[in-house]
């Protein structure tokens, strides 16, 4: 009887332990299945991510075209650019910034009217700018009309310039620099060149307001762009700018002539700047060759504006046309 009882207990314990083990195995398997299911519920692949980016870019570009089509204000376009240029490809970024610049140029004549239609605006600006006004401190202006105009100017990507006592808006290319990391190499360099122009204009009131050395260095950078990016969408713009600087190099300006009106003698500061640039740039480029030939010719002519020098000036300009 005792043996039967012991046998029953052993069999019972065996059944219980087997059942517990089985339940544990089932629970373990279920946990692993759930874990695997959770881990594999969604893993974005490179192709999925790329596809999403394409869709996002398409939406962004469609939204941008809609803004342009609906004649959104420049300020609205700037706001859109700030939030979206970083999300698209470099080529799409160029398309966005390019269209914005075109729109700025197109609207500029209308925007200029806001500076002259109200006679009080010019006098109010004169008063503000005589006090070394900083356009970033618009809120400090008490006159509401002037404050609103300057705010619109800034938000539209323009800045205020003055010449011959008149204030007017110009494109502020320094603003474009916040998009430089997202555009193509050529457009980035275009922005850099144009920012130099808008930050420090080369001429005012028919006079050069930058040094002769700066004239030469800017021309060299423009020439480098032309040589490095012949297929750029901004190649014609830089060629036009380069031609202007070549004219500065050969003639100066009416109120800053390269040759004195009285003696026809070359400006001494310009002469020194030209000599120095030729010394520091041993490798000839097209521009440097023009400059080197020009200086050699003037040395033979005693640095005077002779007929021979005038003929050379004309030949150089004609070749660019």
Coordinates of C-alpha atoms in Angstrom, one line a residue:
X1 CA 0.0 0.0 0.0
X2 CA 2.9 2.3 0.9
X3 CA 4.6 1.5 -2.4
X4 CA 1.4 2.4 -4.3
X5 CA 1.1 5.7 -2.5
X6 CA 4.8 6.6 -3.3
X7 CA 4.3 5.7 -6.9
X8 CA 1.2 7.9 -7.2
X9 CA 3.1 10.9 -5.6
X10 CA 6.0 10.5 -8.0
X11 CA 3.7 10.4 -11.0
X12 CA 1.8 13.4 -9.8
X13 CA 4.9 15.5 -9.3
X14 CA 6.2 14.4 -12.8
X15 CA 2.9 15.5 -14.4
X16 CA 2.9 18.9 -12.6
X17 CA 6.6 19.6 -13.4
X18 CA 6.0 18.7 -17.0
X19 CA 3.0 21.0 -17.2
X20 CA 4.9 23.9 -15.6
X21 CA 7.8 23.4 -18.0
X22 CA 5.4 23.3 -21.0
X23 CA 3.6 26.4 -19.9
X24 CA 7.0 28.1 -19.4
X25 CA 8.1 27.1 -22.8
X26 CA 4.8 28.4 -24.4
X27 CA 5.1 31.7 -22.5
X28 CA 8.7 32.0 -23.6
X29 CA 7.9 31.3 -27.2
X30 CA 5.0 33.8 -27.0
X31 CA 7.3 36.4 -25.5
X32 CA 9.9 35.9 -28.2
X33 CA 7.3 36.0 -30.9
X34 CA 5.9 39.2 -29.5
X35 CA 9.4 40.7 -29.2
X36 CA 10.2 39.7 -32.8
X37 CA 6.9 41.1 -33.9
X38 CA 7.5 44.4 -32.1
X39 CA 11.0 44.7 -33.5
X40 CA 9.9 43.9 -37.0
X41 CA 6.7 46.0 -36.9
X42 CA 8.3 48.7 -39.0
X43 CA 11.9 49.3 -40.0
X44 CA 12.2 52.1 -42.6
X45 CA 14.6 51.0 -45.3
X46 CA 16.8 53.3 -47.3
X47 CA 14.5 53.0 -50.3
X48 CA 11.4 54.0 -48.1
X49 CA 13.3 56.9 -46.7
X50 CA 14.4 58.0 -50.1
X51 CA 10.9 57.7 -51.4
X52 CA 9.5 59.8 -48.6
X53 CA 12.1 62.5 -49.3
X54 CA 11.1 62.5 -53.0
X55 CA 7.5 62.9 -52.0
X56 CA 8.3 65.6 -49.5
X57 CA 10.4 67.5 -52.1
X58 CA 7.6 67.2 -54.6
X59 CA 5.1 68.7 -52.1
X60 CA 7.5 71.5 -51.2
X61 CA 8.1 72.4 -54.8
X62 CA 4.4 72.3 -55.6
X63 CA 3.7 74.6 -52.6
X64 CA 6.4 77.0 -53.8
X65 CA 5.0 77.1 -57.3
X66 CA 1.6 77.8 -55.8
X67 CA 3.0 80.7 -53.8
X68 CA 4.5 82.2 -57.0
X69 CA 1.3 81.6 -59.0
X70 CA -0.8 83.3 -56.4
X71 CA 1.5 86.3 -56.3
X72 CA 2.6 85.8 -52.7
X73 CA 4.5 88.7 -51.1
X74 CA 8.2 88.6 -51.0
X75 CA 8.0 88.4 -47.2
X76 CA 5.8 85.3 -47.5
X77 CA 8.2 83.7 -49.9
X78 CA 11.2 84.4 -47.6
X79 CA 9.3 82.7 -44.7
X80 CA 8.6 79.7 -46.9
X81 CA 12.2 79.5 -48.0
X82 CA 13.5 79.7 -44.4
X83 CA 11.4 76.6 -43.5
X84 CA 11.9 74.5 -46.6
X85 CA 15.1 75.1 -48.5
X86 CA 17.0 72.9 -46.2
X87 CA 14.6 70.0 -46.9
X88 CA 15.2 69.7 -50.7
X89 CA 18.0 68.8 -53.0
X90 CA 20.7 71.3 -53.9
X91 CA 19.2 71.6 -57.4
X92 CA 15.8 72.2 -56.1
X93 CA 17.2 74.7 -53.6
X94 CA 18.8 76.6 -56.5
X95 CA 15.4 76.6 -58.3
X96 CA 13.7 78.1 -55.2
X97 CA 16.4 80.8 -54.6
X98 CA 16.7 81.6 -58.3
X99 CA 13.0 82.2 -58.6
X100 CA 13.0 84.4 -55.5
X101 CA 15.8 86.5 -56.9
X102 CA 14.0 86.9 -60.2
X103 CA 10.9 88.0 -58.2
X104 CA 12.9 90.5 -56.2
X105 CA 14.3 92.0 -59.4
X106 CA 10.8 92.1 -61.0
X107 CA 9.2 93.8 -58.0
X108 CA 12.1 96.3 -57.3
X109 CA 10.8 99.1 -59.5
X110 CA 7.4 99.0 -57.8
X111 CA 9.1 98.8 -54.4
X112 CA 11.2 101.9 -55.3
X113 CA 8.0 103.9 -55.8
X114 CA 7.2 103.5 -52.1
X115 CA 10.4 105.4 -51.4
X116 CA 9.5 108.4 -53.6
X117 CA 5.7 108.6 -53.9
X118 CA 5.4 110.1 -50.4
X119 CA 7.7 113.2 -50.2
X120 CA 8.0 112.9 -46.5
X121 CA 9.6 109.4 -46.6
X122 CA 12.9 110.7 -48.0
X123 CA 13.2 113.4 -45.4
X124 CA 12.3 111.0 -42.6
X125 CA 14.9 108.5 -43.8
X126 CA 17.5 111.3 -44.0
X127 CA 16.8 112.1 -40.4
X128 CA 16.9 108.4 -39.3
X129 CA 20.1 107.6 -41.3
X130 CA 21.9 110.7 -40.2
X131 CA 21.7 109.2 -36.7
X132 CA 23.6 106.1 -37.9
X133 CA 20.4 104.2 -38.1
X134 CA 20.6 100.4 -38.0
X135 CA 17.8 98.7 -40.0
X136 CA 17.8 95.8 -37.6
X137 CA 16.5 98.3 -34.9
X138 CA 13.3 99.2 -36.8
X139 CA 11.2 99.0 -33.7
X140 CA 13.0 102.0 -32.3
X141 CA 11.6 104.2 -35.0
X142 CA 8.8 106.4 -33.7
X143 CA 7.3 107.3 -37.1
X144 CA 4.8 104.5 -37.9
X145 CA 4.8 105.0 -41.7
X146 CA 8.6 104.8 -41.9
X147 CA 8.8 101.9 -39.5
X148 CA 6.3 99.9 -41.6
X149 CA 8.2 100.7 -44.9
X150 CA 11.5 99.7 -43.4
X151 CA 10.1 96.5 -41.9
X152 CA 8.6 95.5 -45.3
X153 CA 12.0 96.3 -46.9
X154 CA 13.9 94.1 -44.6
X155 CA 11.3 91.2 -44.6
X156 CA 11.3 91.3 -48.4
X157 CA 15.1 90.8 -48.6
X158 CA 16.0 94.3 -49.6
X159 CA 18.2 96.9 -47.8
X160 CA 18.3 100.7 -48.0
X161 CA 21.1 102.4 -50.1
X162 CA 21.7 106.0 -50.7
X163 CA 23.3 108.0 -53.6
X164 CA 23.2 111.6 -54.5
X165 CA 21.0 112.3 -51.4
X166 CA 18.3 109.8 -52.4
X167 CA 17.3 106.7 -50.5
X168 CA 16.3 103.6 -52.3
X169 CA 16.0 99.8 -51.9
X170 CA 18.4 97.3 -53.3
X171 CA 18.6 93.5 -53.0
X172 CA 20.4 92.4 -49.9
X173 CA 22.4 89.5 -51.0
X174 CA 23.8 89.0 -47.5
X175 CA 20.4 87.5 -46.7
X176 CA 21.0 84.8 -49.3
X177 CA 23.9 83.4 -47.3
X178 CA 21.6 81.5 -45.0
X179 CA 20.7 79.3 -48.0
X180 CA 24.4 78.8 -49.1
X181 CA 24.7 75.4 -47.4
X182 CA 21.8 74.0 -49.5
X183 CA 22.5 75.2 -53.0
X184 CA 25.0 74.1 -55.6
X185 CA 28.7 75.2 -55.6
X186 CA 28.3 77.7 -58.4
X187 CA 25.3 79.3 -56.9
X188 CA 27.0 79.5 -53.5
X189 CA 29.9 81.3 -55.1
X190 CA 27.5 83.6 -56.9
X191 CA 25.9 84.5 -53.6
X192 CA 29.3 85.2 -52.1
X193 CA 30.2 87.5 -55.0
X194 CA 26.9 89.4 -54.9
X195 CA 27.0 89.7 -51.1
X196 CA 30.3 91.5 -51.4
X197 CA 28.6 93.9 -53.9
X198 CA 25.6 94.6 -51.8
X199 CA 27.5 94.9 -48.5
X200 CA 30.0 97.4 -50.0
X201 CA 28.9 98.9 -53.3
X202 CA 31.9 99.8 -55.5
X203 CA 30.6 103.2 -56.7
X204 CA 28.4 106.0 -55.6
X205 CA 27.7 109.4 -57.2
X206 CA 29.9 108.5 -60.2
X207 CA 32.9 107.8 -57.9
X208 CA 34.6 104.7 -56.7
X209 CA 34.1 104.1 -53.0
X210 CA 36.3 101.1 -52.7
X211 CA 40.1 100.9 -53.2
X212 CA 41.8 100.2 -56.5
X213 CA 43.2 97.0 -54.9
X214 CA 39.7 95.9 -54.0
X215 CA 38.6 96.6 -57.6
X216 CA 41.3 94.2 -58.9
X217 CA 40.6 91.5 -56.3
X218 CA 36.9 91.5 -57.0
X219 CA 37.5 91.3 -60.8
X220 CA 39.8 88.3 -60.2
X221 CA 37.1 86.4 -58.2
X222 CA 34.6 87.2 -60.9
X223 CA 37.0 85.9 -63.6
X224 CA 37.6 82.7 -61.5
X225 CA 33.8 82.1 -61.4
X226 CA 33.5 82.5 -65.1
X227 CA 36.3 80.0 -65.7
X228 CA 35.1 77.6 -63.1
X229 CA 31.4 77.6 -63.8
X230 CA 30.9 78.2 -67.5
X231 CA 27.5 76.5 -67.5
X232 CA 26.1 78.2 -64.4
X233 CA 22.7 79.8 -64.7
X234 CA 24.3 82.9 -63.3
X235 CA 27.2 83.0 -65.8
X236 CA 25.8 86.0 -67.7
X237 CA 25.2 88.0 -64.5
X238 CA 28.8 87.5 -63.4
X239 CA 30.1 88.2 -66.9
X240 CA 28.3 91.5 -66.9
X241 CA 29.7 92.3 -63.4
X242 CA 33.2 91.4 -64.6
X243 CA 32.9 93.7 -67.6
X244 CA 31.9 96.5 -65.3
X245 CA 35.0 95.9 -63.1
X246 CA 37.2 95.7 -66.2
X247 CA 35.9 99.2 -67.1
X248 CA 36.8 100.4 -63.6
X249 CA 40.3 99.0 -64.1
X250 CA 40.8 100.6 -67.5
X251 CA 39.1 104.0 -66.9
X252 CA 38.0 104.5 -63.3
X253 CA 34.8 106.6 -63.1
X254 CA 33.9 110.2 -63.9
X255 CA 34.6 111.4 -60.3
X256 CA 37.5 108.9 -59.7
X257 CA 39.2 108.8 -63.1
X258 CA 42.2 106.5 -63.6
X259 CA 43.9 109.4 -65.4
X260 CA 43.9 113.0 -64.2
X261 CA 41.7 115.3 -66.3
X262 CA 44.4 118.0 -66.0
X263 CA 47.6 116.2 -66.7
X264 CA 46.4 112.9 -68.2
X265 CA 48.7 111.1 -65.7
X266 CA 47.8 107.8 -64.1
X267 CA 46.4 107.9 -60.5
X268 CA 49.4 107.1 -58.3
X269 CA 47.4 104.9 -55.8
X270 CA 46.0 102.9 -58.7
X271 CA 49.4 102.5 -60.2
X272 CA 50.8 101.1 -57.0
X273 CA 47.8 98.8 -56.6
X274 CA 48.2 97.4 -60.1
X275 CA 51.9 96.8 -59.6
X276 CA 51.3 95.0 -56.3
X277 CA 48.6 92.8 -57.7
X278 CA 50.8 91.7 -60.6
X279 CA 53.6 90.9 -58.2
X280 CA 51.5 88.8 -55.9
X281 CA 49.8 86.9 -58.8
X282 CA 52.5 85.2 -60.8
X283 CA 50.1 83.0 -62.8
X284 CA 48.5 84.8 -65.6
X285 CA 44.8 84.7 -66.2
X286 CA 42.9 86.6 -68.9
X287 CA 42.4 89.5 -66.6
X288 CA 45.9 89.6 -65.3
X289 CA 47.3 89.4 -68.9
X290 CA 45.1 92.5 -69.8
X291 CA 46.4 94.3 -66.7
X292 CA 50.1 93.3 -67.4
X293 CA 49.9 94.4 -71.0
X294 CA 48.2 97.6 -69.9
X295 CA 50.9 98.4 -67.4
X296 CA 53.6 97.6 -69.9
X297 CA 52.0 99.9 -72.4
X298 CA 51.6 102.7 -69.9
X299 CA 55.2 102.4 -68.8
X300 CA 56.3 102.9 -72.4
X301 CA 54.0 106.0 -72.5
X302 CA 55.2 107.5 -69.2
X303 CA 51.9 106.5 -67.5
X304 CA 50.1 109.0 -69.6
X305 CA 46.7 108.7 -71.3
X306 CA 48.0 108.8 -74.9
X307 CA 46.2 107.8 -78.1
X308 CA 48.0 104.4 -78.0
X309 CA 46.6 103.8 -74.5
X310 CA 43.1 104.9 -75.6
X311 CA 43.3 102.5 -78.5
X312 CA 44.2 99.6 -76.2
X313 CA 41.3 100.4 -73.9
X314 CA 38.9 100.3 -76.8
X315 CA 40.3 97.0 -78.1
X316 CA 39.9 95.3 -74.7
X317 CA 36.3 96.4 -74.3
X318 CA 35.4 95.5 -77.8
X319 CA 36.6 91.9 -77.3
X320 CA 34.1 91.5 -74.4
X321 CA 31.1 92.6 -76.5

